[in-house]
C-alpha cells in the first residue's frame, strides 16, 4: 500500500525534536540533552508516534554555561549519573534513526519539528559543524514550528497554553526535560495535523 506520509509534507519526513542547553547562544553554549520522536501515518492519514530516542550530552570543550539557563532546566552538566555521551555520538545515532524512518515512510528528506524551532535548529547546525558531520538529513533552514502552528490553529503560542487549549496534559514539574518536552510537542503537532485532516483540510 502507498505510504501517505510521503505525500503529506511534499516528501519531507517530520522529526519532532527538543534540546536543553547551557544557554541561549548556539555558537557558544552547549547542548546538554536532545530527544527526537519519529512519526508514522496510519491508513486513514493520521499521525502517531512510531519511535523515540533520547540522550544526555557532554558539553563540548570550552562551552559557556549560563547560570540562569542551568537553574531553569535543573541540569547539572557534570553529574556522572547523567550517563552523558559526546554530541557527535548522540547526533550520529539520531541521524541514523532519522534516515531509517525517512526511508520506511518513502520520504526523500527530513525536516525538524520543534516549539520555537529556529532555536533547536541553530543548536543542531552548530553541533554538526563542530563535529564535522557531513550527512545531515534535515533541511538546512526550513522547519515546522509548532509555536507558529499553534498560534494559527489554537490561538496560543506558549507550549503549556497551546496544550491546555488542545486538552493535552502538561506537567510544569516535568517540563524542561528534553524527552518530556519532545513528547508533549509531538502530541501537539499530531493533534494539529490530525485535526486539519479530520476537518477535511487534507487531502485538499
Coordinates of C-alpha atoms in Angstrom, one line a residue:
X1 CA 0.0 0.0 0.0
X2 CA 1.2 3.5 -0.8
X3 CA 2.6 5.4 2.2
X4 CA 0.5 8.5 2.8
X5 CA 3.2 10.3 4.9
X6 CA 5.4 10.5 1.8
X7 CA 2.8 12.8 0.2
X8 CA 1.7 14.7 3.3
X9 CA 4.6 17.2 3.5
X10 CA 5.9 17.2 -0.1
X11 CA 8.3 14.3 0.5
X12 CA 9.6 15.6 3.8
X13 CA 9.7 13.4 6.9
X14 CA 8.9 15.4 10.1
X15 CA 11.1 14.7 13.1
X16 CA 10.0 16.2 16.4
X17 CA 13.0 17.4 18.4
X18 CA 13.7 19.2 21.7
X19 CA 17.1 20.3 23.0
X20 CA 18.1 21.5 26.5
X21 CA 21.1 23.8 26.5
X22 CA 23.6 25.6 28.8
X23 CA 22.4 29.0 27.4
X24 CA 20.6 30.7 24.5
X25 CA 23.5 31.2 22.1
X26 CA 24.1 28.3 19.8
X27 CA 27.7 29.4 18.9
X28 CA 29.0 29.4 22.5
X29 CA 26.6 27.3 24.6
X30 CA 26.4 23.6 24.9
X31 CA 23.7 21.1 24.0
X32 CA 23.0 19.1 27.2
X33 CA 20.0 17.0 26.3
X34 CA 18.4 16.0 23.0
X35 CA 15.4 13.9 22.2
X36 CA 13.6 13.0 18.9
X37 CA 10.3 11.4 18.1
X38 CA 9.6 9.7 14.8
X39 CA 6.1 9.6 13.5
X40 CA 4.2 7.3 11.2
X41 CA 0.9 7.7 9.5
X42 CA -2.0 5.2 9.6
X43 CA -4.1 4.0 6.7
X44 CA -6.6 6.9 7.3
X45 CA -3.9 9.5 7.1
X46 CA -3.5 10.2 10.9
X47 CA -0.1 10.7 12.5
X48 CA 1.1 8.8 15.6
X49 CA 4.4 8.1 17.4
X50 CA 6.4 5.2 16.0
X51 CA 9.7 5.6 17.8
X52 CA 11.7 7.8 20.1
X53 CA 15.3 8.4 21.2
X54 CA 16.9 10.5 24.0
X55 CA 20.5 11.4 25.1
X56 CA 22.1 13.3 27.8
X57 CA 25.0 15.1 26.2
X58 CA 28.5 16.0 27.4
X59 CA 29.1 19.8 26.9
X60 CA 31.8 20.4 24.3
X61 CA 35.2 21.6 25.4
X62 CA 35.2 25.4 26.0
X63 CA 31.4 25.7 26.2
X64 CA 29.8 28.6 28.0
X65 CA 27.4 28.0 30.9
X66 CA 24.7 30.5 31.8
X67 CA 23.7 30.0 35.4
X68 CA 20.2 31.2 34.7
X69 CA 19.8 28.5 32.0
X70 CA 21.1 25.8 34.3
X71 CA 18.8 26.9 37.0
X72 CA 15.9 27.0 34.6
X73 CA 16.4 23.4 33.4
X74 CA 17.8 22.0 36.7
X75 CA 20.6 20.2 34.8
X76 CA 24.0 19.6 36.3
X77 CA 26.1 19.1 33.2
X78 CA 28.9 17.4 35.1
X79 CA 26.8 15.0 37.2
X80 CA 28.3 11.5 36.4
X81 CA 24.9 9.9 37.0
X82 CA 23.6 11.6 33.8
X83 CA 25.4 8.9 31.7
X84 CA 26.0 11.5 29.1
X85 CA 27.5 10.9 25.6
X86 CA 29.5 13.1 23.3
X87 CA 27.5 15.3 21.0
X88 CA 29.0 13.5 17.9
X89 CA 27.7 10.1 19.1
X90 CA 24.3 11.5 20.0
X91 CA 23.8 13.2 16.6
X92 CA 25.2 10.2 14.7
X93 CA 22.8 7.8 16.3
X94 CA 19.9 10.3 15.9
X95 CA 20.7 10.9 12.2
X96 CA 20.9 7.1 11.5
X97 CA 17.4 6.7 13.0
X98 CA 16.1 9.7 11.1
X99 CA 17.3 8.2 7.8
X100 CA 15.8 4.8 8.7
X101 CA 12.3 6.2 9.4
X102 CA 12.6 8.6 6.4
X103 CA 13.2 5.6 4.2
X104 CA 10.5 3.5 5.8
X105 CA 8.0 6.3 5.1
X106 CA 9.1 6.8 1.5
X107 CA 10.4 10.3 2.1
X108 CA 13.5 11.8 0.5
X109 CA 14.5 14.4 3.1
X110 CA 13.6 15.2 6.8
X111 CA 12.6 18.4 8.5
X112 CA 12.8 19.5 12.1
X113 CA 9.6 20.0 14.1
X114 CA 10.0 21.9 17.3
X115 CA 8.5 24.5 19.5
X116 CA 10.3 27.8 18.5
X117 CA 12.1 25.6 16.0
X118 CA 14.8 28.1 15.0
X119 CA 16.4 27.7 18.5
X120 CA 16.7 23.9 18.2
X121 CA 17.8 24.0 14.6
X122 CA 20.5 26.5 15.4
X123 CA 22.0 24.2 18.1
X124 CA 21.9 21.2 15.8
X125 CA 23.5 23.2 13.0
X126 CA 26.3 24.4 15.3
X127 CA 26.9 20.9 16.7
X128 CA 27.0 19.2 13.3
X129 CA 29.5 21.9 12.2
X130 CA 31.7 21.4 15.3
X131 CA 31.6 17.6 14.8
X132 CA 32.3 17.9 11.0
X133 CA 29.3 15.7 10.3
X134 CA 28.6 15.7 6.6
X135 CA 25.4 13.7 6.1
X136 CA 22.8 15.8 7.8
X137 CA 19.3 14.5 7.0
X138 CA 17.4 17.7 7.8
X139 CA 16.5 20.7 5.6
X140 CA 19.3 23.3 6.2
X141 CA 16.9 26.1 7.1
X142 CA 13.2 25.2 6.8
X143 CA 11.4 23.9 9.9
X144 CA 7.9 23.2 11.1
X145 CA 7.5 25.5 14.2
X146 CA 4.7 24.3 16.5
X147 CA 4.6 27.7 18.1
X148 CA 3.5 29.3 14.8
X149 CA 1.2 26.4 14.0
X150 CA -0.4 26.6 17.4
X151 CA -0.9 30.3 17.0
X152 CA -2.9 29.6 13.8
X153 CA -4.8 26.5 14.9
X154 CA -5.3 27.2 18.6
X155 CA -4.8 30.9 19.2
X156 CA -1.9 30.2 21.6
X157 CA 1.9 30.2 21.1
X158 CA 3.1 29.2 24.5
X159 CA 3.5 25.4 24.7
X160 CA 1.6 25.0 28.0
X161 CA -1.2 27.2 26.9
X162 CA -1.5 25.5 23.5
X163 CA -1.6 22.1 25.2
X164 CA -4.3 23.4 27.5
X165 CA -6.4 24.6 24.5
X166 CA -6.0 21.2 22.9
X167 CA -6.7 19.2 26.1
X168 CA -3.2 17.8 26.2
X169 CA -1.9 17.1 29.7
X170 CA 1.1 19.3 30.5
X171 CA 3.1 19.0 33.8
X172 CA 5.2 22.0 34.6
X173 CA 7.3 19.9 37.0
X174 CA 8.2 17.6 34.2
X175 CA 8.9 20.4 31.7
X176 CA 12.4 21.4 30.5
X177 CA 13.4 17.7 30.2
X178 CA 14.2 17.1 26.5
X179 CA 12.3 13.8 26.4
X180 CA 9.2 15.1 28.1
X181 CA 9.1 18.3 26.0
X182 CA 9.6 16.3 22.8
X183 CA 6.7 14.0 23.8
X184 CA 4.4 17.0 24.5
X185 CA 5.4 18.8 21.4
X186 CA 4.9 15.7 19.3
X187 CA 1.4 15.2 20.8
X188 CA 0.6 18.9 20.0
X189 CA 1.9 18.5 16.4
X190 CA 0.0 15.3 15.8
X191 CA -3.2 17.0 17.3
X192 CA -2.9 19.9 14.9
X193 CA -2.1 17.9 11.8
X194 CA -4.7 15.3 12.6
X195 CA -7.4 17.9 13.4
X196 CA -6.9 19.5 10.0
X197 CA -7.3 16.1 8.4
X198 CA -10.5 15.4 10.4
X199 CA -11.9 18.8 9.3
X200 CA -11.3 17.8 5.7
X201 CA -8.3 20.0 5.1
X202 CA -6.1 17.2 3.7
X203 CA -6.0 15.9 1.1
X204 CA -7.3 19.0 -0.4

